Amino acid sequence: MRIVLFPHPALRFPSVDIQRIDDALRATVQRMFELMYESKGVGLAANQVGLPFRFFVINPSGDPAQKDQEQVFINPIITSKRGSDIHEEGCLSLPKIYSDVERPAEITIDAFDLNGQSSKRKLKGFIARVIQHEYDHIEGFIFTDRLDSDAHDEIYAEILDVAEQFRRQQAEGVYPDDDTLIAQLQATAATGRIPADFAAT
Ligand code: ZN
């Protein structure tokens, strides 16, 4: 299991709800937190590790010692958005690329946690931004989609570098070609659950 780079097809795949909270999901979530901390991130979505499911993890502190800040959002729905706010963002699937992104300042989100408890929360500030960034991922968007053309032009060369890195990984056999990856994503999505050994791959 590893963090995929843009343009791995998982990042554009229409993610589906996960059908059960089981050991495979718990192990995957734990591994996602580890990968996120190793990469100095504050959030990681399932499709960033090549899974076609609607869930993501966050820790706005980015500090593995602050376990109380860890949150898992399973089958989330953002039900309302308010206001507007601009802040710099980066993404573990587009390493070392940063740009200011405008987003709603306040959101209401419904989601399940790992215990199967659902909750509805109203959030604002940095955590609301992190959640919206991750929510975009499971909807098949990346933060660069939200930039105007001038801002996008400024980082375009860097995006191409990352894309080249991903194509090299495919050429080296780390990943199969895009058609095979998409077929694998469709097959996994159709089962509604994470393969039992996924976290160990
Ligand atoms: Zn991201």
Coordinates of C-alpha atoms and ligand atoms in Angstrom, one line a residue:
M1 CA 0.0 0.0 0.0
R2 CA 1.4 3.4 -1.0
I3 CA 0.2 6.9 -1.8
V4 CA -0.5 7.2 -5.5
L5 CA 0.7 10.1 -7.6
F6 CA -1.3 12.2 -10.0
P7 CA -2.6 11.1 -12.6
H8 CA -3.2 7.6 -11.1
P9 CA -6.8 6.8 -12.3
A10 CA -8.0 6.2 -8.7
L11 CA -7.8 10.0 -8.2
R12 CA -10.5 10.5 -10.9
F13 CA -12.5 7.4 -10.1
P14 CA -16.1 7.9 -8.9
S15 CA -15.7 6.4 -5.4
V16 CA -18.6 4.3 -3.9
D17 CA -19.8 3.9 -0.4
I18 CA -18.1 1.3 1.6
Q19 CA -20.6 -1.5 2.6
R20 CA -19.1 -2.7 5.8
I21 CA -16.8 -1.7 8.7
D22 CA -14.5 -4.7 9.0
D23 CA -10.9 -5.7 9.9
A24 CA -9.7 -4.9 6.4
L25 CA -11.1 -1.3 6.7
R26 CA -9.6 -0.9 10.3
A27 CA -6.2 -2.1 9.1
T28 CA -6.3 0.1 6.0
V29 CA -7.2 3.2 8.1
Q30 CA -4.3 2.5 10.5
R31 CA -1.9 2.2 7.6
M32 CA -3.3 5.3 6.0
F33 CA -2.5 7.3 9.2
E34 CA 1.0 5.9 9.1
L35 CA 1.6 6.9 5.5
M36 CA 0.1 10.3 6.1
Y37 CA 2.4 11.0 9.0
E38 CA 5.5 9.7 7.1
S39 CA 4.6 12.2 4.3
K40 CA 3.9 15.1 6.8
G41 CA 0.3 15.3 5.7
V42 CA -2.8 16.3 7.6
G43 CA -5.3 14.2 5.6
L44 CA -5.5 11.2 3.2
A45 CA -8.3 9.9 1.2
A46 CA -9.0 6.3 0.2
N47 CA -8.4 6.8 -3.5
Q48 CA -5.0 8.3 -2.7
V49 CA -4.0 4.7 -1.7
G50 CA -5.7 3.3 -4.8
L51 CA -9.1 2.4 -3.2
P52 CA -12.4 3.3 -4.9
F53 CA -14.3 4.0 -1.6
R54 CA -15.8 7.0 0.1
F55 CA -13.7 7.5 3.2
F56 CA -10.8 9.5 4.4
V57 CA -8.6 10.1 7.5
I58 CA -7.5 13.4 8.9
N59 CA -5.3 14.8 11.8
P60 CA -5.3 18.6 11.5
S61 CA -2.3 18.7 13.9
G62 CA -0.2 16.5 11.6
D63 CA 1.3 15.2 14.8
P64 CA 1.2 11.4 15.4
A65 CA 1.5 12.0 19.1
Q66 CA -1.9 13.8 19.1
K67 CA -4.1 10.8 18.6
D68 CA -7.1 12.6 19.9
Q69 CA -7.0 14.7 16.7
E70 CA -7.3 11.7 14.5
Q71 CA -10.7 11.3 12.7
V72 CA -12.1 8.9 10.2
F73 CA -15.0 10.0 7.9
I74 CA -16.8 7.0 6.3
N75 CA -19.4 7.5 3.6
P76 CA -19.5 11.3 4.3
I77 CA -21.9 13.8 2.9
I78 CA -21.3 17.6 3.1
T79 CA -24.8 18.9 3.5
S80 CA -24.2 22.6 3.7
K81 CA -21.5 25.2 3.0
R82 CA -21.2 28.8 4.0
G83 CA -18.9 31.8 3.5
S84 CA -15.6 31.9 1.7
D85 CA -11.9 31.7 2.7
I86 CA -8.6 31.5 1.0
H87 CA -5.6 29.4 2.2
E88 CA -2.6 27.6 0.8
E89 CA -3.0 23.9 0.1
G90 CA -0.8 21.0 -0.9
C91 CA -1.5 17.4 -1.7
L92 CA 0.4 14.1 -1.0
S93 CA -0.6 13.0 -4.5
L94 CA 1.1 16.2 -5.9
P95 CA 4.1 16.4 -3.7
K96 CA 5.7 19.8 -3.0
I97 CA 3.2 21.8 -5.1
Y98 CA 1.3 24.5 -3.2
S99 CA -1.2 27.1 -4.2
D100 CA -3.9 29.3 -2.6
V101 CA -7.4 27.8 -2.8
E102 CA -10.7 29.5 -2.2
R103 CA -13.3 27.4 -0.4
P104 CA -16.4 27.8 1.7
A105 CA -15.3 28.7 5.3
E106 CA -17.9 26.6 7.1
I107 CA -19.4 23.2 6.4
T108 CA -21.8 20.7 7.8
I109 CA -20.8 17.1 7.3
D110 CA -22.6 13.8 8.0
A111 CA -20.4 10.7 8.3
F112 CA -19.9 7.4 10.1
D113 CA -16.9 6.6 12.2
L114 CA -15.0 3.3 12.6
N115 CA -17.5 2.3 15.3
G116 CA -20.4 2.7 12.9
Q117 CA -21.7 5.8 14.7
S118 CA -23.1 8.5 12.5
S119 CA -22.7 12.1 13.4
K120 CA -23.5 15.5 11.9
R121 CA -21.0 18.2 12.6
K122 CA -20.7 21.9 11.8
L123 CA -17.0 22.9 11.3
K124 CA -15.0 25.9 10.3
G125 CA -11.4 27.1 10.0
F126 CA -8.5 24.8 9.1
I127 CA -10.3 21.5 9.9
A128 CA -13.1 22.5 7.5
R129 CA -10.6 23.1 4.8
V130 CA -8.8 19.8 5.4
I131 CA -12.1 17.9 5.2
Q132 CA -13.2 19.7 2.0
H133 CA -9.8 18.9 0.4
E134 CA -10.2 15.2 1.3
Y135 CA -13.9 15.2 0.3
D136 CA -12.9 16.6 -3.1
H137 CA -10.6 13.5 -3.5
I138 CA -13.4 11.0 -3.0
E139 CA -15.5 13.0 -5.5
G140 CA -12.7 12.6 -8.0
F141 CA -11.3 16.2 -7.7
I142 CA -7.9 17.5 -6.8
F143 CA -7.1 20.9 -5.4
T144 CA -5.6 22.2 -8.7
D145 CA -9.1 21.8 -10.3
R146 CA -10.2 24.7 -8.0
L147 CA -7.6 27.1 -9.3
D148 CA -8.2 29.8 -11.9
S149 CA -6.2 29.5 -15.1
D150 CA -3.4 31.9 -14.0
A151 CA -2.8 30.1 -10.7
H152 CA -2.9 26.8 -12.6
D153 CA -0.4 28.0 -15.2
E154 CA 2.0 28.9 -12.4
I155 CA 2.3 25.3 -11.2
Y156 CA 1.7 23.5 -14.5
A157 CA 5.3 22.5 -15.0
E158 CA 5.4 21.0 -11.5
I159 CA 2.2 19.0 -12.2
L160 CA 3.8 17.6 -15.4
D161 CA 6.9 16.5 -13.4
V162 CA 4.7 14.6 -11.0
A163 CA 2.8 13.0 -13.9
E164 CA 6.1 12.0 -15.5
Q165 CA 7.1 10.3 -12.2
F166 CA 3.8 8.3 -12.2
R167 CA 4.3 7.3 -15.9
R168 CA 7.8 6.2 -15.0
Q169 CA 6.4 4.1 -12.1
Q170 CA 4.1 2.4 -14.6
A171 CA 7.0 1.8 -17.1
E172 CA 9.0 0.2 -14.2
G173 CA 6.1 -2.1 -13.4
V174 CA 5.1 -0.6 -10.1
Y175 CA 1.6 -0.2 -11.5
P176 CA -0.1 -1.7 -14.6
D177 CA -1.4 0.5 -17.4
D178 CA -4.4 2.8 -16.9
D179 CA -7.0 0.5 -18.5
T180 CA -5.9 -2.4 -16.1
L181 CA -6.0 0.0 -13.1
I182 CA -9.5 1.2 -14.0
A183 CA -10.7 -2.4 -14.4
Q184 CA -9.2 -3.3 -11.0
L185 CA -10.9 -0.2 -9.4
Q186 CA -14.3 -1.2 -10.9
A187 CA -13.9 -4.8 -9.7
T188 CA -13.1 -3.6 -6.1
A189 CA -15.8 -1.0 -6.1
A190 CA -18.4 -3.7 -7.1
T191 CA -17.6 -5.8 -4.0
G192 CA -18.2 -2.8 -1.7
R193 CA -15.4 -3.9 0.6
I194 CA -11.6 -3.7 0.9
P195 CA -9.7 -6.8 0.0
A196 CA -8.7 -8.7 3.2
D197 CA -4.9 -8.3 2.7
F198 CA -5.0 -4.8 1.2
A199 CA -3.2 -2.9 4.1
A200 CA -0.3 -5.4 3.9
T201 CA 0.2 -5.0 0.2
Ligands
ZN1 ZN -4.8 15.8 -1.5

